[in-house]
C-alpha cells in the first residue's frame, strides 16, 4: 500500500505542469529589467561587430568548357575533314581530364601551390600577401618563423619547412576561400570563386589560378597530338631540305652540261641518279605532308574550347554584416544567454532551498 501511494505521489498531473509553466513565465517576466539590459548590451556589441568586421570580397570567374575529343575516330575524322566530309561527334569525351575532373584540378595542392608562388605585384608574391593580411606570422609564431622564409627562390630549392608552409596555406585556401562549382549539370559552365577579406588578393589570385589551371588543362589534353604534330613537322622539314638540296644539285649539273651527248652515257648517269633521288624525296614529302595535315586536323579536334564568360572586376562583390542585422542578432543572442543564465540560477536556488 505504501508503494502504491509513493507511485501516485511521483506522478505529475496536468495541473502541476500548467502551474510550473506559469511560474516560470512569471519569473522571466519579473526579470524584464535584466533582459532589457542584456538586449542593450547585445545591440551595442552587434553594432560594433558590424562596424569593425571587415567585409568578405568575392572574385568570381565563369567559363564554358566544351570537349571536342574524337576518341578512336581521330584518324578517320581527320582524313574525312581533308576530303570535305563532316562525320560529327561519333564518340563522347575520353581521357583522364573531362569536364568534372577540371573542377578537382582547381583544388589540387599542385595548382594551388603554383598559384600562391605567382607574383601579386612587382615585388610581392601571392603567398606573401596572404601571410600578411591574415597575420599568419603572428598566429604561427610558435611553429615557424615565416619572416625568415624566402618564397621567391626556385621551388626545387625549397626546404621542408617552405614546402610545408605552402601546402598548409593551400589547404586553408581550398577549405575556406575557394569555391569551384557547376550549378547546372546539363550545362558546361563552371564557376570559380575566391573569397577573401583582401579585395586585391582575391582578384589577382582568381585570375592567376584560372589562367594557370586552364593552360595546364589544354596542354595536357592535347599533349599526345601536339607531340605527334611536332614529330611530323620535323620530318617534313627534314625531307623538304633534302628535296631542295637535290633540286639545287640537279640544276648545277644542268648548268655544267647544258646539252649532253646522248652517245656518251657516262655523262648522264649522275643526272639520272639525281632525278631518281628527287622523285623518291618528292614521294616521301607528299606522304608526310598528307599525314601532317591529318595530324593538324586531329590536333584541332582534340583541343577543348575554354571560353571565359565573366572575369572579376573592381569593385568586387562583397558580403558584410549590416548594422540592423548585427544589432538584432546581437540582441537576440544576449537575451538567449540571459534566459539560460536565469534558468540555471533559479534551478540552483530551488535545489539549495529543497536541500
Tab-separated table of C-alpha atoms in Angstrom:
chain	number	residue	atom	x	y	z
A	1	UNK	CA	0.000	0.000	0.000
A	2	UNK	CA	2.815	2.388	0.786
A	3	UNK	CA	4.483	1.564	-2.569
A	4	UNK	CA	1.307	2.421	-4.485
A	5	UNK	CA	0.962	5.675	-2.578
A	6	UNK	CA	4.586	6.517	-3.413
A	7	UNK	CA	3.935	5.940	-7.124
A	8	UNK	CA	0.846	8.171	-7.026
A	9	UNK	CA	2.872	10.876	-5.327
A	10	UNK	CA	5.554	10.715	-8.051
A	11	UNK	CA	3.049	11.212	-10.862
A	12	UNK	CA	2.895	14.691	-12.352
A	13	UNK	CA	-0.586	15.949	-13.086
A	14	UNK	CA	-1.560	18.375	-15.880
A	15	UNK	CA	-2.417	20.945	-13.262
A	16	UNK	CA	1.088	20.794	-11.830
A	17	UNK	CA	2.601	21.199	-15.319
A	18	UNK	CA	0.465	24.244	-16.009
A	19	UNK	CA	1.305	25.755	-12.634
A	20	UNK	CA	5.017	25.069	-13.211
A	21	UNK	CA	4.960	26.746	-16.644
A	22	UNK	CA	3.069	29.729	-15.297
A	23	UNK	CA	5.590	30.009	-12.512
A	24	UNK	CA	8.494	30.126	-14.965
A	25	UNK	CA	6.708	32.689	-17.155
A	26	UNK	CA	6.030	34.883	-14.149
A	27	UNK	CA	9.661	34.531	-13.089
A	28	UNK	CA	11.021	35.566	-16.505
A	29	UNK	CA	8.543	38.454	-16.797
A	30	UNK	CA	9.701	39.665	-13.410
A	31	UNK	CA	13.246	39.824	-14.762
A	32	UNK	CA	12.382	42.219	-17.595
A	33	UNK	CA	14.947	44.758	-16.477
A	34	UNK	CA	17.679	42.133	-16.676
A	35	UNK	CA	16.533	41.146	-20.200
A	36	UNK	CA	16.411	44.811	-21.248
A	37	UNK	CA	19.981	45.286	-20.043
A	38	UNK	CA	21.094	42.151	-21.899
A	39	UNK	CA	19.366	43.300	-25.109
A	40	UNK	CA	21.023	46.705	-24.841
A	41	UNK	CA	24.438	45.119	-24.449
A	42	UNK	CA	23.673	42.850	-27.410
A	43	UNK	CA	22.674	45.789	-29.598
A	44	UNK	CA	25.887	47.637	-28.774
A	45	UNK	CA	28.056	44.576	-29.390
A	46	UNK	CA	26.238	43.771	-32.646
A	47	UNK	CA	26.704	47.327	-33.898
A	48	UNK	CA	30.416	47.252	-33.037
A	49	UNK	CA	30.902	43.934	-34.828
A	50	UNK	CA	29.058	45.243	-37.898
A	51	UNK	CA	31.173	48.377	-37.954
A	52	UNK	CA	34.621	46.883	-37.360
A	53	UNK	CA	34.350	43.470	-39.014
A	54	UNK	CA	35.949	43.532	-42.476
A	55	UNK	CA	33.753	42.590	-45.443
A	56	UNK	CA	34.447	39.428	-47.441
A	57	UNK	CA	35.107	40.054	-51.147
A	58	UNK	CA	34.152	37.554	-53.838
A	59	UNK	CA	36.232	37.318	-57.041
A	60	UNK	CA	34.358	35.102	-59.488
A	61	UNK	CA	35.250	33.797	-62.938
A	62	UNK	CA	32.796	31.873	-65.086
A	63	UNK	CA	33.833	29.977	-68.196
A	64	UNK	CA	32.360	27.416	-70.546
A	65	UNK	CA	34.216	24.182	-71.233
A	66	UNK	CA	33.417	22.286	-74.431
A	67	UNK	CA	35.099	18.936	-75.008
A	68	UNK	CA	35.962	18.041	-78.639
A	69	UNK	CA	37.781	14.737	-78.182
A	70	UNK	CA	37.028	12.362	-81.086
A	71	UNK	CA	38.446	9.352	-79.235
A	72	UNK	CA	39.489	6.499	-81.517
A	73	UNK	CA	37.940	8.152	-84.583
A	74	UNK	CA	40.691	10.784	-84.774
A	75	UNK	CA	42.418	9.457	-87.893
A	76	UNK	CA	39.158	8.768	-89.711
A	77	UNK	CA	37.677	12.165	-88.863
A	78	UNK	CA	40.924	13.895	-89.865
A	79	UNK	CA	41.033	12.214	-93.280
A	80	UNK	CA	37.333	12.884	-93.777
A	81	UNK	CA	37.856	16.562	-92.951
A	82	UNK	CA	40.540	16.766	-95.650
A	83	UNK	CA	38.002	15.391	-98.121
A	84	UNK	CA	35.362	17.896	-97.003
A	85	UNK	CA	33.261	15.367	-95.067
A	86	UNK	CA	31.999	16.148	-91.554
A	87	UNK	CA	31.473	12.974	-89.526
A	88	UNK	CA	30.278	14.885	-86.426
A	89	UNK	CA	30.856	13.623	-82.905
A	90	UNK	CA	30.976	9.856	-83.139
A	91	UNK	CA	32.178	9.244	-79.601
A	92	UNK	CA	31.984	11.003	-76.247
A	93	UNK	CA	34.814	12.655	-74.395
A	94	UNK	CA	37.545	10.344	-73.218
A	95	UNK	CA	40.816	10.542	-71.327
A	96	UNK	CA	41.807	11.416	-67.795
A	97	UNK	CA	40.639	15.040	-67.994
A	98	UNK	CA	36.982	15.736	-68.580
A	99	UNK	CA	34.579	18.476	-67.525
A	100	UNK	CA	34.119	17.119	-63.999
A	101	UNK	CA	37.803	16.473	-63.404
A	102	UNK	CA	38.906	20.030	-64.174
A	103	UNK	CA	37.000	21.097	-61.060
A	104	UNK	CA	39.141	18.786	-58.931
A	105	UNK	CA	42.215	20.094	-60.719
A	106	UNK	CA	41.422	23.537	-59.301
A	107	UNK	CA	41.513	22.071	-55.782
A	108	UNK	CA	44.829	20.233	-56.160
A	109	UNK	CA	47.817	21.161	-54.000
A	110	UNK	CA	49.960	21.444	-57.134
A	111	UNK	CA	47.808	24.119	-58.799
A	112	UNK	CA	47.148	25.997	-55.550
A	113	UNK	CA	50.830	25.959	-54.628
A	114	UNK	CA	51.977	27.205	-58.036
A	115	UNK	CA	49.379	29.969	-57.924
A	116	UNK	CA	50.492	31.046	-54.449
A	117	UNK	CA	54.045	31.369	-55.762
A	118	UNK	CA	52.869	33.608	-58.623
A	119	UNK	CA	53.533	37.367	-58.411
A	120	UNK	CA	50.984	39.640	-56.753
A	121	UNK	CA	52.813	42.756	-57.917
A	122	UNK	CA	56.342	43.642	-58.942
A	123	UNK	CA	57.824	42.994	-55.502
A	124	UNK	CA	55.413	40.613	-53.750
A	125	UNK	CA	54.213	37.066	-54.237
A	126	UNK	CA	50.636	35.989	-53.601
A	127	UNK	CA	51.735	33.789	-50.697
A	128	UNK	CA	53.461	36.764	-49.038
A	129	UNK	CA	50.318	38.862	-49.436
A	130	UNK	CA	48.184	36.061	-47.937
A	131	UNK	CA	50.503	35.723	-44.942
A	132	UNK	CA	50.481	39.495	-44.420
A	133	UNK	CA	46.750	40.256	-44.342
A	134	UNK	CA	45.910	37.067	-42.413
A	135	UNK	CA	48.715	37.832	-39.904
A	136	UNK	CA	49.943	34.249	-40.105
A	137	UNK	CA	53.394	35.335	-38.961
A	138	UNK	CA	51.836	36.089	-35.543
A	139	UNK	CA	49.417	33.153	-35.450
A	140	UNK	CA	52.088	30.611	-36.416
A	141	UNK	CA	54.903	32.279	-34.482
A	142	UNK	CA	55.277	29.325	-32.120
A	143	UNK	CA	55.581	26.852	-35.027
A	144	UNK	CA	57.556	28.590	-37.753
A	145	UNK	CA	59.362	31.864	-38.399
A	146	UNK	CA	57.630	32.984	-41.614
A	147	UNK	CA	59.603	36.232	-41.783
A	148	UNK	CA	62.810	34.270	-42.424
A	149	UNK	CA	61.395	32.268	-45.348
A	150	UNK	CA	62.061	33.442	-48.906
A	151	UNK	CA	59.493	32.029	-51.334
A	152	UNK	CA	60.917	33.834	-54.378
A	153	UNK	CA	63.664	31.258	-54.904
A	154	UNK	CA	63.100	28.330	-57.330
A	155	UNK	CA	60.771	25.768	-55.787
A	156	UNK	CA	63.206	22.898	-56.322
A	157	UNK	CA	65.437	24.678	-53.796
A	158	UNK	CA	62.708	24.911	-51.131
A	159	UNK	CA	63.370	23.488	-47.692
A	160	UNK	CA	60.981	21.072	-45.989
A	161	UNK	CA	59.627	23.964	-43.924
A	162	UNK	CA	58.853	26.049	-47.004
A	163	UNK	CA	57.079	23.141	-48.710
A	164	UNK	CA	55.062	22.512	-45.554
A	165	UNK	CA	54.001	26.167	-45.339
A	166	UNK	CA	52.921	26.215	-48.997
A	167	UNK	CA	50.950	23.005	-48.522
A	168	UNK	CA	49.274	24.245	-45.344
A	169	UNK	CA	48.251	27.564	-46.910
A	170	UNK	CA	46.956	25.677	-49.965
A	171	UNK	CA	44.803	23.634	-47.594
A	172	UNK	CA	43.462	26.808	-45.948
A	173	UNK	CA	42.521	28.307	-49.307
A	174	UNK	CA	40.883	25.097	-50.500
A	175	UNK	CA	38.786	24.741	-47.341
A	176	UNK	CA	37.875	28.366	-46.566
A	177	UNK	CA	38.457	30.593	-49.588
A	178	UNK	CA	37.935	28.553	-52.780
A	179	UNK	CA	34.624	27.520	-54.338
A	180	UNK	CA	34.532	25.599	-57.636
A	181	UNK	CA	31.091	24.527	-58.769
A	182	UNK	CA	28.971	23.590	-61.721
A	183	UNK	CA	25.429	24.644	-60.712
A	184	UNK	CA	23.713	23.069	-63.699
A	185	UNK	CA	24.941	19.568	-64.578
A	186	UNK	CA	23.350	19.824	-68.024
A	187	UNK	CA	25.454	22.869	-68.917
A	188	UNK	CA	29.226	23.180	-69.267
A	189	UNK	CA	29.538	26.443	-67.326
A	190	UNK	CA	31.943	26.338	-64.368
A	191	UNK	CA	32.191	28.950	-61.595
A	192	UNK	CA	35.492	29.608	-59.799
A	193	UNK	CA	35.224	31.924	-56.780
A	194	UNK	CA	37.860	33.194	-54.354
A	195	UNK	CA	36.548	34.658	-51.089
A	196	UNK	CA	38.898	36.893	-49.133
A	197	UNK	CA	38.997	39.912	-46.851
A	198	UNK	CA	41.667	41.371	-49.146
A	199	UNK	CA	39.972	42.627	-52.322
A	200	UNK	CA	43.144	42.898	-54.400
A	201	UNK	CA	44.355	39.439	-53.372
A	202	UNK	CA	41.020	37.843	-54.288
A	203	UNK	CA	41.070	39.326	-57.799
A	204	UNK	CA	44.737	38.596	-58.602
A	205	UNK	CA	44.628	35.071	-57.154
A	206	UNK	CA	41.453	34.232	-59.084
A	207	UNK	CA	42.835	35.480	-62.403
A	208	UNK	CA	46.214	33.802	-61.923
A	209	UNK	CA	44.705	30.472	-60.924
A	210	UNK	CA	42.156	30.351	-63.751
A	211	UNK	CA	44.853	31.107	-66.309
A	212	UNK	CA	47.282	28.546	-64.864
A	213	UNK	CA	44.786	25.699	-64.470
A	214	UNK	CA	43.134	26.204	-67.858
A	215	UNK	CA	46.500	26.347	-69.651
A	216	UNK	CA	47.628	23.178	-67.861
A	217	UNK	CA	44.362	21.508	-68.856
A	218	UNK	CA	44.773	22.462	-72.522
A	219	UNK	CA	48.418	21.381	-72.651
A	220	UNK	CA	47.679	18.035	-71.020
A	221	UNK	CA	44.590	17.387	-73.096
A	222	UNK	CA	46.447	17.952	-76.383
A	223	UNK	CA	49.866	16.630	-75.342
A	224	UNK	CA	49.791	13.444	-77.458
A	225	UNK	CA	48.520	15.092	-80.627
A	226	UNK	CA	50.925	18.011	-80.144
A	227	UNK	CA	53.890	15.633	-79.858
A	228	UNK	CA	52.756	13.756	-82.985
A	229	UNK	CA	52.348	17.054	-84.820
A	230	UNK	CA	55.853	18.165	-83.812
A	231	UNK	CA	57.424	14.906	-84.990
A	232	UNK	CA	55.661	15.045	-88.357
A	233	UNK	CA	56.581	18.712	-88.814
A	234	UNK	CA	60.254	17.895	-88.104
A	235	UNK	CA	60.184	15.034	-90.596
A	236	UNK	CA	58.525	17.210	-93.223
A	237	UNK	CA	61.142	19.954	-92.767
A	238	UNK	CA	63.952	17.403	-92.986
A	239	UNK	CA	62.645	15.760	-96.179
A	240	UNK	CA	61.950	19.180	-97.692
A	241	UNK	CA	65.569	20.183	-97.020
A	242	UNK	CA	66.818	17.011	-98.747
A	243	UNK	CA	64.495	17.629	-101.706
A	244	UNK	CA	65.656	21.248	-102.064
A	245	UNK	CA	69.292	20.124	-101.930
A	246	UNK	CA	68.728	17.527	-104.657
A	247	UNK	CA	66.947	20.056	-106.854
A	248	UNK	CA	69.826	22.509	-106.443
A	249	UNK	CA	72.410	19.841	-107.320
A	250	UNK	CA	70.414	18.781	-110.361
A	251	UNK	CA	70.221	22.377	-111.522
A	252	UNK	CA	74.009	22.760	-111.115
A	253	UNK	CA	74.542	19.619	-113.217
A	254	UNK	CA	72.336	21.029	-115.950
A	255	UNK	CA	74.330	24.252	-115.919
A	256	UNK	CA	77.637	22.381	-116.314
A	257	UNK	CA	76.399	20.181	-119.181
A	258	UNK	CA	73.560	22.032	-120.869
A	259	UNK	CA	73.468	19.747	-123.966
A	260	UNK	CA	74.794	16.268	-123.030
A	261	UNK	CA	75.789	13.888	-125.875
A	262	UNK	CA	73.276	11.056	-125.959
A	263	UNK	CA	76.014	8.652	-127.257
A	264	UNK	CA	78.104	9.208	-124.131
A	265	UNK	CA	76.033	7.557	-121.359
A	266	UNK	CA	78.538	8.157	-118.566
A	267	UNK	CA	77.915	11.875	-118.863
A	268	UNK	CA	74.268	11.493	-117.916
A	269	UNK	CA	74.495	8.825	-115.158
A	270	UNK	CA	74.832	11.328	-112.327
A	271	UNK	CA	71.989	13.373	-113.719
A	272	UNK	CA	69.698	10.352	-113.868
A	273	UNK	CA	70.636	9.309	-110.313
A	274	UNK	CA	69.788	12.768	-109.101
A	275	UNK	CA	66.422	12.600	-110.876
A	276	UNK	CA	65.677	9.316	-109.068
A	277	UNK	CA	66.615	10.930	-105.744
A	278	UNK	CA	64.321	13.859	-106.493
A	279	UNK	CA	61.404	11.570	-107.365
A	280	UNK	CA	61.908	9.489	-104.186
A	281	UNK	CA	62.173	12.573	-101.977
A	282	UNK	CA	59.088	14.074	-103.645
A	283	UNK	CA	57.057	10.913	-102.955
A	284	UNK	CA	58.156	10.802	-99.320
A	285	UNK	CA	57.489	14.521	-98.889
A	286	UNK	CA	53.994	14.186	-100.353
A	287	UNK	CA	53.137	11.324	-97.948
A	288	UNK	CA	54.479	13.135	-94.904
A	289	UNK	CA	52.643	16.324	-95.904
A	290	UNK	CA	49.377	14.398	-96.107
A	291	UNK	CA	49.947	12.868	-92.665
A	292	UNK	CA	50.912	16.305	-91.318
A	293	UNK	CA	47.628	17.820	-92.472
A	294	UNK	CA	45.707	14.935	-90.894
A	295	UNK	CA	47.644	15.471	-87.639
A	296	UNK	CA	46.758	19.183	-87.677
A	297	UNK	CA	43.059	18.374	-88.044
A	298	UNK	CA	43.250	15.820	-85.217
A	299	UNK	CA	45.040	18.329	-83.008
A	300	UNK	CA	42.264	20.863	-83.568
A	301	UNK	CA	39.604	18.207	-82.886
A	302	UNK	CA	41.282	17.202	-79.616
A	303	UNK	CA	41.630	20.787	-78.380
A	304	UNK	CA	38.812	21.654	-75.935
A	305	UNK	CA	37.245	25.080	-76.080
A	306	UNK	CA	37.563	27.158	-72.910
A	307	UNK	CA	35.796	30.485	-73.239
A	308	UNK	CA	35.806	32.995	-70.376
A	309	UNK	CA	32.333	34.449	-69.844
A	310	UNK	CA	32.869	36.736	-66.843
A	311	UNK	CA	36.035	37.706	-65.007
A	312	UNK	CA	36.449	39.628	-61.714
A	313	UNK	CA	36.426	43.424	-61.931
A	314	UNK	CA	36.790	46.135	-59.315
A	315	UNK	CA	34.851	46.816	-57.197
A	316	UNK	CA	34.275	43.173	-56.296
A	317	UNK	CA	31.012	41.906	-54.878
A	318	UNK	CA	31.260	41.875	-51.088
A	319	UNK	CA	29.410	40.423	-48.109
A	320	UNK	CA	29.305	42.392	-44.891
A	321	UNK	CA	27.182	42.355	-41.710
A	322	UNK	CA	24.653	45.190	-41.927
A	323	UNK	CA	24.141	47.261	-38.788
A	324	UNK	CA	20.427	46.359	-38.493
A	325	UNK	CA	21.154	42.671	-38.883
A	326	UNK	CA	24.056	42.856	-36.445
A	327	UNK	CA	22.081	44.666	-33.746
A	328	UNK	CA	19.064	42.357	-33.998
A	329	UNK	CA	21.249	39.258	-33.958
A	330	UNK	CA	23.314	40.606	-31.050
A	331	UNK	CA	20.216	41.461	-29.005
A	332	UNK	CA	18.667	38.044	-29.637
A	333	UNK	CA	21.871	36.250	-28.658
A	334	UNK	CA	22.295	38.205	-25.423
A	335	UNK	CA	18.615	37.715	-24.445
A	336	UNK	CA	19.012	33.976	-25.022
A	337	UNK	CA	22.183	33.887	-22.927
A	338	UNK	CA	20.419	35.843	-20.181
A	339	UNK	CA	17.487	33.427	-20.237
A	340	UNK	CA	19.763	30.405	-19.897
A	341	UNK	CA	21.659	32.093	-17.071
A	342	UNK	CA	18.466	32.931	-15.133
A	343	UNK	CA	17.061	29.444	-15.710
A	344	UNK	CA	20.045	27.645	-14.243
A	345	UNK	CA	20.414	30.181	-11.431
A	346	UNK	CA	16.807	29.601	-10.329
A	347	UNK	CA	17.222	25.841	-10.543
A	348	UNK	CA	20.295	26.085	-8.372
A	349	UNK	CA	18.477	28.181	-5.761
A	350	UNK	CA	15.488	25.840	-5.736
A	351	UNK	CA	17.824	22.898	-5.258
A	352	UNK	CA	19.583	24.655	-2.377
A	353	UNK	CA	16.238	25.504	-0.717
A	354	UNK	CA	14.957	21.937	-1.039
A	355	UNK	CA	18.147	20.517	0.398
